[in-house]
Amino acid sequence: MNASNDELVTHAKLAFDQAKSPADLENAKALFLGKTGRITELMKGLSALSVEEKKAQGALINKLKQGIEEALQQRRLEMQAAELDRQLRAEALDVTLPGRSRHKGGLHPVSMTMERIEKVFASMGFEVAQGPEIETDWFNFTALNTPQNHPARSMHDTFYVEGGHLLRTHTSPMQIRHAVQHVKRHKSLIDQGLSMPEIRVIAPGRTYRVDSDATHSPMFHQCEGLWIGEQVSFKDLKVVFTNFCKMFFESEDLILRFRPSFFPFTEPSAEIDIQFPSGPLAGRWLEVAGSGQVHPNVVRNMGLDPERYIGFAFGMGPDRLTMLRYGVNDLRLFFDGDLRFLNQFQ
Ligand code: DAH
């Protein structure tokens, strides 16, 4: 072949164009630029030529080689562009599609009530304590002055678990647990006959009873309150609980009634009822808590001298408070986990 013949470049271009893949292209390249390719062949032919001719031919072969290399490079770029184009098309996003919204989480209405209770009591100087849901007979009953034959102790009302433990039937055991810790912390003051700082605490949490209907669930919530000091009276209970109700329900005109009742761990005891001046529940007495002056036996079980320390306790149901606040009439709705119900509180 005559090296001056540009046809070689045209042939190479054609072969490169026909290559459908990078592998094809490499094969085509070998035909022209490889060890046994056309350019090498031409180079070999140079040895038979004179020096002058070698120079001229050599320059021409180099030009051809360059032309082929350019054609190869061009085809490579073309293939890369085509591949990129293919990829982009395959991964294309349709930005005109409507978006898929994500569910926004939120607090359960009873959790919102718990937070609200904590906030209001914190504003009156109460701290928050947490305790175990699996309790001993001592903390749940005996320490709270509840006699051995009390009906609350029957299998009928209480979930007993292995090892003589039970699921706490109320948050009242936290009165003892918290007070005992408090007394331990201030032991040196007490031992010296000095005054210890007052106990002022609430203890919200889950409680359990063998019970299930529209207003009772086997798992429910309670929030205990306890204030123990040397000068704490029933009057303080009335002030604290009245303030709480007014703040919780955001109603200054709310009225409260302390109705005589009985609890083993308080003496005297009172059930607390509230009445809204207006709205759908107006004019009805609604029970919201049990309360009373802490029984001397209970004060003793806290590790304190009932002749010196006195106070009050109360226990309320955050589930019921939530029902009253939002006008929900079936407690079970709170625990079914139906988003159509729960979303309404967000
Ligand atoms: N623990 C009682 C219950 O579950 C509620 C209660 C009543 C708590 C009077 C108290 C209290 O602290 O003083 O029914």
mmCIF file of C-alpha atoms and ligand atoms in Angstrom:
data_model
loop_
_atom_site.group_PDB
_atom_site.id
_atom_site.type_symbol
_atom_site.label_atom_id
_atom_site.label_comp_id
_atom_site.label_asym_id
_atom_site.label_seq_id
_atom_site.Cartn_x
_atom_site.Cartn_y
_atom_site.Cartn_z
ATOM 1 C CA MET A 1 0.000 0.000 0.000
ATOM 2 C CA ASN A 2 1.102 3.486 -0.679
ATOM 3 C CA ALA A 3 1.507 5.367 2.565
ATOM 4 C CA SER A 4 0.451 8.601 1.006
ATOM 5 C CA ASN A 5 -2.904 7.126 0.411
ATOM 6 C CA ASP A 6 -5.369 8.849 2.721
ATOM 7 C CA GLU A 7 -7.752 5.996 2.099
ATOM 8 C CA LEU A 8 -6.180 4.188 5.021
ATOM 9 C CA VAL A 9 -7.490 6.874 7.377
ATOM 10 C CA THR A 10 -10.914 6.690 5.736
ATOM 11 C CA HIS A 11 -10.945 2.902 6.190
ATOM 12 C CA ALA A 12 -9.959 3.239 9.813
ATOM 13 C CA LYS A 13 -12.698 5.806 10.384
ATOM 14 C CA LEU A 14 -15.232 3.503 8.835
ATOM 15 C CA ALA A 15 -14.091 0.552 10.947
ATOM 16 C CA PHE A 16 -14.186 2.664 14.100
ATOM 17 C CA ASP A 17 -17.636 3.963 13.269
ATOM 18 C CA GLN A 18 -18.911 0.448 12.828
ATOM 19 C CA ALA A 19 -17.643 -0.615 16.249
ATOM 20 C CA LYS A 20 -20.638 -0.993 18.530
ATOM 21 C CA SER A 21 -18.826 -1.345 21.837
ATOM 22 C CA PRO A 22 -15.491 -0.376 23.409
ATOM 23 C CA ALA A 23 -14.354 -3.980 22.833
ATOM 24 C CA ASP A 24 -15.200 -3.759 19.118
ATOM 25 C CA LEU A 25 -13.280 -0.526 18.985
ATOM 26 C CA GLU A 26 -10.184 -2.108 20.533
ATOM 27 C CA ASN A 27 -10.307 -4.857 17.903
ATOM 28 C CA ALA A 28 -10.612 -2.321 15.126
ATOM 29 C CA LYS A 29 -7.738 -0.342 16.577
ATOM 30 C CA ALA A 30 -5.515 -3.458 16.492
ATOM 31 C CA LEU A 31 -6.142 -3.823 12.755
ATOM 32 C CA PHE A 32 -4.552 -0.427 12.129
ATOM 33 C CA LEU A 33 -2.280 0.399 15.033
ATOM 34 C CA GLY A 34 -1.550 -3.071 16.468
ATOM 35 C CA LYS A 35 1.683 -5.108 16.230
ATOM 36 C CA THR A 36 0.561 -6.694 13.011
ATOM 37 C CA GLY A 37 -1.618 -3.781 11.969
ATOM 38 C CA ARG A 38 -1.473 -1.756 8.810
ATOM 39 C CA ILE A 39 0.771 1.008 10.145
ATOM 40 C CA THR A 40 3.356 -1.494 11.455
ATOM 41 C CA GLU A 41 3.273 -3.180 8.061
ATOM 42 C CA LEU A 42 4.034 0.119 6.339
ATOM 43 C CA MET A 43 6.878 0.791 8.783
ATOM 44 C CA LYS A 44 8.402 -2.569 7.953
ATOM 45 C CA GLY A 45 8.411 -1.645 4.263
ATOM 46 C CA LEU A 46 10.692 1.315 5.011
ATOM 47 C CA SER A 47 13.792 -0.838 5.466
ATOM 48 C CA ALA A 48 13.957 -1.503 1.727
ATOM 49 C CA LEU A 49 14.066 2.222 0.904
ATOM 50 C CA SER A 50 16.878 4.676 0.545
ATOM 51 C CA VAL A 51 17.554 7.217 3.264
ATOM 52 C CA GLU A 52 15.881 9.990 1.318
ATOM 53 C CA GLU A 53 12.793 7.921 0.616
ATOM 54 C CA LYS A 54 12.705 6.704 4.211
ATOM 55 C CA LYS A 55 12.476 10.279 5.403
ATOM 56 C CA ALA A 56 9.646 11.188 3.065
ATOM 57 C CA GLN A 57 7.730 7.940 3.562
ATOM 58 C CA GLY A 58 8.322 7.965 7.293
ATOM 59 C CA ALA A 59 6.803 11.408 7.604
ATOM 60 C CA LEU A 60 3.783 10.329 5.613
ATOM 61 C CA ILE A 61 3.274 7.179 7.677
ATOM 62 C CA ASN A 62 3.428 9.262 10.832
ATOM 63 C CA LYS A 63 0.779 11.560 9.437
ATOM 64 C CA LEU A 64 -1.430 8.597 8.649
ATOM 65 C CA LYS A 65 -0.853 7.180 12.087
ATOM 66 C CA GLN A 66 -1.807 10.501 13.609
ATOM 67 C CA GLY A 67 -4.958 10.661 11.481
ATOM 68 C CA ILE A 68 -5.956 7.163 12.633
ATOM 69 C CA GLU A 69 -5.243 7.972 16.273
ATOM 70 C CA GLU A 70 -7.377 11.089 16.030
ATOM 71 C CA ALA A 71 -10.207 9.131 14.471
ATOM 72 C CA LEU A 72 -9.899 6.549 17.253
ATOM 73 C CA GLN A 73 -9.953 9.178 19.963
ATOM 74 C CA GLN A 74 -12.948 10.856 18.400
ATOM 75 C CA ARG A 75 -14.842 7.590 18.298
ATOM 76 C CA ARG A 76 -13.932 6.896 21.920
ATOM 77 C CA LEU A 77 -15.320 10.256 23.016
ATOM 78 C CA GLU A 78 -18.449 9.620 20.980
ATOM 79 C CA MET A 79 -18.957 6.289 22.718
ATOM 80 C CA GLN A 80 -18.422 7.840 26.144
ATOM 81 C CA ALA A 81 -20.944 10.574 25.407
ATOM 82 C CA ALA A 82 -23.454 8.004 24.187
ATOM 83 C CA GLU A 83 -22.927 5.906 27.324
ATOM 84 C CA LEU A 84 -23.391 8.922 29.591
ATOM 85 C CA ASP A 85 -26.506 9.862 27.687
ATOM 86 C CA ARG A 86 -27.870 6.340 28.108
ATOM 87 C CA GLN A 87 -27.178 6.403 31.829
ATOM 88 C CA LEU A 88 -28.787 9.766 32.352
ATOM 89 C CA ARG A 89 -31.854 8.638 30.494
ATOM 90 C CA ALA A 90 -32.055 5.430 32.536
ATOM 91 C CA GLU A 91 -31.777 7.306 35.812
ATOM 92 C CA ALA A 92 -33.920 10.222 34.824
ATOM 93 C CA LEU A 93 -36.184 11.708 37.483
ATOM 94 C CA ASP A 94 -39.555 12.992 36.554
ATOM 95 C CA VAL A 95 -39.563 16.207 38.536
ATOM 96 C CA THR A 96 -43.143 16.896 37.506
ATOM 97 C CA LEU A 97 -44.471 13.908 39.523
ATOM 98 C CA PRO A 98 -46.325 15.019 42.673
ATOM 99 C CA GLY A 99 -44.242 14.478 45.834
ATOM 100 C CA ARG A 100 -44.899 11.709 48.338
ATOM 101 C CA SER A 101 -45.388 13.321 51.737
ATOM 102 C CA ARG A 102 -43.846 11.801 54.829
ATOM 103 C CA HIS A 103 -45.912 11.152 57.944
ATOM 104 C CA LYS A 104 -44.998 13.631 60.627
ATOM 105 C CA GLY A 105 -44.754 12.091 64.077
ATOM 106 C CA GLY A 106 -46.321 13.633 67.138
ATOM 107 C CA LEU A 107 -46.936 13.087 70.810
ATOM 108 C CA HIS A 108 -49.722 10.801 71.992
ATOM 109 C CA PRO A 109 -52.519 12.840 73.644
ATOM 110 C CA VAL A 110 -51.851 11.141 76.992
ATOM 111 C CA SER A 111 -48.151 12.009 76.686
ATOM 112 C CA MET A 112 -49.152 15.612 76.036
ATOM 113 C CA THR A 113 -51.217 15.508 79.241
ATOM 114 C CA MET A 114 -48.283 14.046 81.182
ATOM 115 C CA GLU A 115 -46.001 16.822 79.951
ATOM 116 C CA ARG A 116 -48.615 19.394 80.873
ATOM 117 C CA ILE A 117 -49.023 17.957 84.378
ATOM 118 C CA GLU A 118 -45.250 17.997 84.888
ATOM 119 C CA LYS A 119 -45.011 21.588 83.689
ATOM 120 C CA VAL A 120 -47.765 22.860 85.970
ATOM 121 C CA PHE A 121 -46.391 21.069 89.048
ATOM 122 C CA ALA A 122 -42.836 22.146 88.248
ATOM 123 C CA SER A 123 -44.109 25.726 88.394
ATOM 124 C CA MET A 124 -45.162 24.977 91.997
ATOM 125 C CA GLY A 125 -41.788 23.523 92.949
ATOM 126 C CA PHE A 126 -42.494 19.812 92.477
ATOM 127 C CA GLU A 127 -39.855 17.474 91.090
ATOM 128 C CA VAL A 128 -40.641 14.437 88.935
ATOM 129 C CA ALA A 129 -39.800 10.871 89.997
ATOM 130 C CA GLN A 130 -39.959 7.627 88.020
ATOM 131 C CA GLY A 131 -40.219 4.116 89.436
ATOM 132 C CA PRO A 132 -40.657 0.455 88.527
ATOM 133 C CA GLU A 133 -43.879 -0.950 87.077
ATOM 134 C CA ILE A 134 -43.155 -4.377 88.562
ATOM 135 C CA GLU A 135 -43.490 -3.888 92.290
ATOM 136 C CA THR A 136 -43.240 -5.783 95.537
ATOM 137 C CA ASP A 137 -46.167 -6.363 97.838
ATOM 138 C CA TRP A 138 -44.435 -4.148 100.382
ATOM 139 C CA PHE A 139 -44.294 -0.967 98.292
ATOM 140 C CA ASN A 140 -47.638 -1.481 96.531
ATOM 141 C CA PHE A 141 -49.688 -2.432 99.606
ATOM 142 C CA THR A 142 -48.120 -3.062 103.011
ATOM 143 C CA ALA A 143 -46.048 0.118 103.291
ATOM 144 C CA LEU A 144 -49.166 2.038 102.234
ATOM 145 C CA ASN A 145 -51.089 0.769 105.253
ATOM 146 C CA THR A 146 -53.218 -1.540 103.113
ATOM 147 C CA PRO A 147 -54.235 -4.531 105.232
ATOM 148 C CA GLN A 148 -53.619 -8.141 104.239
ATOM 149 C CA ASN A 149 -57.315 -8.784 103.523
ATOM 150 C CA HIS A 150 -57.929 -5.655 101.430
ATOM 151 C CA PRO A 151 -59.881 -6.480 98.226
ATOM 152 C CA ALA A 152 -57.267 -4.682 96.055
ATOM 153 C CA ARG A 153 -54.898 -7.511 96.939
ATOM 154 C CA SER A 154 -57.069 -10.214 95.368
ATOM 155 C CA MET A 155 -56.141 -11.959 92.100
ATOM 156 C CA HIS A 156 -59.362 -10.494 90.819
ATOM 157 C CA ASP A 157 -57.936 -6.963 90.777
ATOM 158 C CA THR A 158 -54.174 -7.326 90.630
ATOM 159 C CA PHE A 159 -51.849 -8.864 88.046
ATOM 160 C CA TYR A 160 -49.378 -11.025 89.948
ATOM 161 C CA VAL A 161 -46.133 -12.037 88.286
ATOM 162 C CA GLU A 162 -43.641 -14.743 89.146
ATOM 163 C CA GLY A 163 -41.450 -14.434 92.199
ATOM 164 C CA GLY A 164 -44.120 -12.854 94.390
ATOM 165 C CA HIS A 165 -44.069 -9.588 92.450
ATOM 166 C CA LEU A 166 -47.004 -7.739 90.946
ATOM 167 C CA LEU A 167 -47.721 -5.050 88.357
ATOM 168 C CA ARG A 168 -48.245 -1.895 90.383
ATOM 169 C CA THR A 169 -51.942 -1.131 90.726
ATOM 170 C CA HIS A 170 -51.279 2.553 91.357
ATOM 171 C CA THR A 171 -48.393 5.048 91.464
ATOM 172 C CA SER A 172 -48.705 5.370 95.259
ATOM 173 C CA PRO A 173 -45.709 3.045 95.905
ATOM 174 C CA MET A 174 -43.627 5.924 94.555
ATOM 175 C CA GLN A 175 -44.563 7.882 97.690
ATOM 176 C CA ILE A 176 -42.570 5.402 99.760
ATOM 177 C CA ARG A 177 -39.756 4.836 97.252
ATOM 178 C CA HIS A 178 -39.136 8.540 96.768
ATOM 179 C CA ALA A 179 -39.471 9.474 100.428
ATOM 180 C CA VAL A 180 -37.057 6.710 101.516
ATOM 181 C CA GLN A 181 -34.448 8.036 99.043
ATOM 182 C CA HIS A 182 -35.052 11.594 100.237
ATOM 183 C CA VAL A 183 -34.647 10.568 103.871
ATOM 184 C CA LYS A 184 -31.436 8.700 103.012
ATOM 185 C CA ARG A 185 -30.035 11.782 101.285
ATOM 186 C CA HIS A 186 -30.755 13.962 104.302
ATOM 187 C CA LYS A 187 -29.963 11.397 106.976
ATOM 188 C CA SER A 188 -27.322 13.469 108.740
ATOM 189 C CA LEU A 189 -29.720 16.419 109.178
ATOM 190 C CA ILE A 190 -32.443 14.127 110.458
ATOM 191 C CA ASP A 191 -30.063 12.326 112.836
ATOM 192 C CA GLN A 192 -29.058 15.689 114.312
ATOM 193 C CA GLY A 193 -32.713 16.556 114.864
ATOM 194 C CA LEU A 194 -32.555 19.304 112.227
ATOM 195 C CA SER A 195 -35.232 19.956 109.626
ATOM 196 C CA MET A 196 -34.852 18.176 106.326
ATOM 197 C CA PRO A 197 -35.896 19.935 103.095
ATOM 198 C CA GLU A 198 -39.521 19.261 102.249
ATOM 199 C CA ILE A 199 -40.526 16.435 99.936
ATOM 200 C CA ARG A 200 -42.420 17.805 96.973
ATOM 201 C CA VAL A 201 -42.737 15.370 94.128
ATOM 202 C CA ILE A 202 -44.994 13.982 91.440
ATOM 203 C CA ALA A 203 -44.627 10.485 89.971
ATOM 204 C CA PRO A 204 -46.347 9.869 86.656
ATOM 205 C CA GLY A 205 -46.376 6.472 84.971
ATOM 206 C CA ARG A 206 -48.135 3.301 83.838
ATOM 207 C CA THR A 207 -50.287 1.255 86.204
ATOM 208 C CA TYR A 208 -52.162 -2.041 85.817
ATOM 209 C CA ARG A 209 -55.412 -3.618 86.974
ATOM 210 C CA VAL A 210 -57.584 -6.538 85.914
ATOM 211 C CA ASP A 211 -60.230 -4.322 84.367
ATOM 212 C CA SER A 212 -61.492 -3.580 80.870
ATOM 213 C CA ASP A 213 -64.431 -1.542 79.553
ATOM 214 C CA ALA A 214 -65.105 1.877 77.968
ATOM 215 C CA THR A 215 -63.628 3.722 80.950
ATOM 216 C CA HIS A 216 -61.125 1.112 82.233
ATOM 217 C CA SER A 217 -58.115 -0.412 80.539
ATOM 218 C CA PRO A 218 -55.840 -3.123 82.019
ATOM 219 C CA MET A 219 -52.973 -0.678 81.465
ATOM 220 C CA PHE A 220 -53.660 2.916 82.353
ATOM 221 C CA HIS A 221 -51.816 5.939 83.655
ATOM 222 C CA GLN A 222 -51.640 7.623 87.000
ATOM 223 C CA CYS A 223 -49.804 10.540 88.448
ATOM 224 C CA GLU A 224 -49.020 10.565 92.136
ATOM 225 C CA GLY A 225 -48.318 13.704 94.130
ATOM 226 C CA LEU A 226 -46.701 14.027 97.542
ATOM 227 C CA TRP A 227 -45.826 16.973 99.750
ATOM 228 C CA ILE A 228 -44.294 16.252 103.158
ATOM 229 C CA GLY A 229 -42.928 18.808 105.584
ATOM 230 C CA GLU A 230 -43.391 20.109 109.086
ATOM 231 C CA GLN A 231 -46.131 22.630 108.351
ATOM 232 C CA VAL A 232 -47.990 21.174 105.406
ATOM 233 C CA SER A 233 -51.745 21.121 105.840
ATOM 234 C CA PHE A 234 -54.930 20.143 104.057
ATOM 235 C CA LYS A 235 -55.273 23.796 103.088
ATOM 236 C CA ASP A 236 -52.071 23.462 101.027
ATOM 237 C CA LEU A 237 -53.544 20.438 99.265
ATOM 238 C CA LYS A 238 -56.592 22.495 98.335
ATOM 239 C CA VAL A 239 -54.502 25.390 97.030
ATOM 240 C CA VAL A 240 -52.101 23.196 95.074
ATOM 241 C CA PHE A 241 -54.747 21.037 93.495
ATOM 242 C CA THR A 242 -57.059 23.943 92.702
ATOM 243 C CA ASN A 243 -54.181 25.794 91.024
ATOM 244 C CA PHE A 244 -53.293 22.687 89.091
ATOM 245 C CA CYS A 245 -56.827 22.171 87.755
ATOM 246 C CA LYS A 246 -57.228 25.800 86.743
ATOM 247 C CA MET A 247 -53.909 25.805 84.914
ATOM 248 C CA PHE A 248 -54.383 22.382 83.360
ATOM 249 C CA PHE A 249 -57.850 23.149 81.986
ATOM 250 C CA GLU A 250 -57.067 26.834 81.384
ATOM 251 C CA SER A 251 -60.219 27.800 83.212
ATOM 252 C CA GLU A 252 -60.166 30.327 86.051
ATOM 253 C CA ASP A 253 -63.847 29.715 86.870
ATOM 254 C CA LEU A 254 -63.502 25.993 87.395
ATOM 255 C CA ILE A 255 -64.842 24.859 90.783
ATOM 256 C CA LEU A 256 -63.559 22.024 92.964
ATOM 257 C CA ARG A 257 -65.196 19.847 95.600
ATOM 258 C CA PHE A 258 -63.341 17.760 98.184
ATOM 259 C CA ARG A 259 -65.706 14.896 98.976
ATOM 260 C CA PRO A 260 -64.971 12.749 102.068
ATOM 261 C CA SER A 261 -63.770 9.298 101.124
ATOM 262 C CA PHE A 262 -61.558 6.464 102.314
ATOM 263 C CA PHE A 263 -58.063 5.293 101.341
ATOM 264 C CA PRO A 264 -55.926 3.139 103.643
ATOM 265 C CA PHE A 265 -52.888 5.410 103.154
ATOM 266 C CA THR A 266 -54.567 8.739 103.993
ATOM 267 C CA GLU A 267 -56.554 10.046 106.934
ATOM 268 C CA PRO A 268 -58.673 12.034 106.359
ATOM 269 C CA SER A 269 -59.231 11.165 102.701
ATOM 270 C CA ALA A 270 -61.061 13.016 99.982
ATOM 271 C CA GLU A 271 -62.141 12.413 96.441
ATOM 272 C CA ILE A 272 -61.623 15.526 94.306
ATOM 273 C CA ASP A 273 -64.366 16.501 91.854
ATOM 274 C CA ILE A 274 -64.331 19.389 89.413
ATOM 275 C CA GLN A 275 -67.092 21.249 87.628
ATOM 276 C CA PHE A 276 -66.795 23.374 84.488
ATOM 277 C CA PRO A 277 -68.871 26.577 84.466
ATOM 278 C CA SER A 278 -69.548 26.272 80.736
ATOM 279 C CA GLY A 279 -69.043 23.974 77.785
ATOM 280 C CA PRO A 280 -70.441 20.516 77.070
ATOM 281 C CA LEU A 281 -69.619 19.176 80.559
ATOM 282 C CA ALA A 282 -70.999 22.189 82.473
ATOM 283 C CA GLY A 283 -72.934 21.566 85.677
ATOM 284 C CA ARG A 284 -71.700 17.998 86.281
ATOM 285 C CA TRP A 285 -69.336 16.946 89.056
ATOM 286 C CA LEU A 286 -66.443 15.015 87.500
ATOM 287 C CA GLU A 287 -64.136 12.951 89.677
ATOM 288 C CA VAL A 288 -60.466 13.631 88.898
ATOM 289 C CA ALA A 289 -58.369 12.440 91.859
ATOM 290 C CA GLY A 290 -58.094 10.718 95.209
ATOM 291 C CA SER A 291 -56.279 12.555 97.959
ATOM 292 C CA GLY A 292 -55.753 12.977 101.636
ATOM 293 C CA GLN A 293 -53.465 13.652 104.540
ATOM 294 C CA VAL A 294 -50.757 11.020 104.598
ATOM 295 C CA HIS A 295 -51.510 8.383 107.264
ATOM 296 C CA PRO A 296 -49.040 8.312 110.221
ATOM 297 C CA ASN A 297 -48.225 4.649 109.480
ATOM 298 C CA VAL A 298 -47.198 5.633 105.954
ATOM 299 C CA VAL A 299 -45.062 8.525 107.229
ATOM 300 C CA ARG A 300 -43.374 6.009 109.562
ATOM 301 C CA ASN A 301 -42.720 3.645 106.628
ATOM 302 C CA MET A 302 -41.018 6.535 104.852
ATOM 303 C CA GLY A 303 -38.545 6.574 107.731
ATOM 304 C CA LEU A 304 -39.932 9.756 109.266
ATOM 305 C CA ASP A 305 -41.449 10.647 112.623
ATOM 306 C CA PRO A 306 -45.204 11.217 112.127
ATOM 307 C CA GLU A 307 -45.195 13.488 115.174
ATOM 308 C CA ARG A 308 -42.937 15.874 113.290
ATOM 309 C CA TYR A 309 -43.653 15.315 109.602
ATOM 310 C CA ILE A 310 -47.047 15.630 107.995
ATOM 311 C CA GLY A 311 -48.337 16.213 104.510
ATOM 312 C CA PHE A 312 -50.710 15.257 101.771
ATOM 313 C CA ALA A 313 -50.821 13.018 98.779
ATOM 314 C CA PHE A 314 -52.997 12.723 95.731
ATOM 315 C CA GLY A 315 -53.369 10.384 92.807
ATOM 316 C CA MET A 316 -54.971 11.291 89.527
ATOM 317 C CA GLY A 317 -55.638 9.666 86.173
ATOM 318 C CA PRO A 318 -53.988 11.401 83.207
ATOM 319 C CA ASP A 319 -56.106 9.273 80.836
ATOM 320 C CA ARG A 320 -59.280 10.656 82.345
ATOM 321 C CA LEU A 321 -57.880 14.198 82.368
ATOM 322 C CA THR A 322 -57.142 13.800 78.652
ATOM 323 C CA MET A 323 -60.693 12.554 78.003
ATOM 324 C CA LEU A 324 -62.141 15.558 79.832
ATOM 325 C CA ARG A 325 -59.846 18.054 78.159
ATOM 326 C CA TYR A 326 -60.588 16.849 74.623
ATOM 327 C CA GLY A 327 -64.112 15.461 75.069
ATOM 328 C CA VAL A 328 -63.194 11.834 74.330
ATOM 329 C CA ASN A 329 -65.728 9.343 75.693
ATOM 330 C CA ASP A 330 -64.031 5.981 75.173
ATOM 331 C CA LEU A 331 -60.722 5.346 76.945
ATOM 332 C CA ARG A 332 -59.869 2.462 74.610
ATOM 333 C CA LEU A 333 -59.372 4.912 71.725
ATOM 334 C CA PHE A 334 -56.137 6.010 73.402
ATOM 335 C CA PHE A 335 -54.677 2.527 73.261
ATOM 336 C CA ASP A 336 -55.963 1.195 69.909
ATOM 337 C CA GLY A 337 -53.261 3.030 67.956
ATOM 338 C CA ASP A 338 -55.688 4.147 65.233
ATOM 339 C CA LEU A 339 -54.029 7.043 63.397
ATOM 340 C CA ARG A 340 -57.371 8.491 62.312
ATOM 341 C CA PHE A 341 -58.010 9.174 65.998
ATOM 342 C CA LEU A 342 -54.478 10.087 67.052
ATOM 343 C CA ASN A 343 -53.851 12.490 64.154
ATOM 344 C CA GLN A 344 -56.561 14.782 65.440
ATOM 345 C CA PHE A 345 -54.342 15.811 68.339
ATOM 346 C CA GLN A 346 -51.404 16.975 66.208
HETATM 347 N N1 DAH B 1 -53.820 5.226 94.777
HETATM 348 C C1 DAH B 1 -55.214 5.566 94.725
HETATM 349 C C2 DAH B 1 -55.898 4.764 93.626
HETATM 350 O O1 DAH B 1 -55.246 4.246 92.792
HETATM 351 C C3 DAH B 1 -55.379 7.018 94.415
HETATM 352 C C4 DAH B 1 -54.959 7.877 95.556
HETATM 353 C C5 DAH B 1 -55.858 8.239 96.553
HETATM 354 C C6 DAH B 1 -53.664 8.313 95.667
HETATM 355 C C7 DAH B 1 -55.496 9.019 97.600
HETATM 356 C C8 DAH B 1 -53.274 9.106 96.725
HETATM 357 C C9 DAH B 1 -54.193 9.455 97.682
HETATM 358 O O2 DAH B 1 -52.043 9.560 96.864
HETATM 359 O O3 DAH B 1 -53.849 10.242 98.723
HETATM 360 O O4 DAH B 1 -57.097 4.675 93.640
#
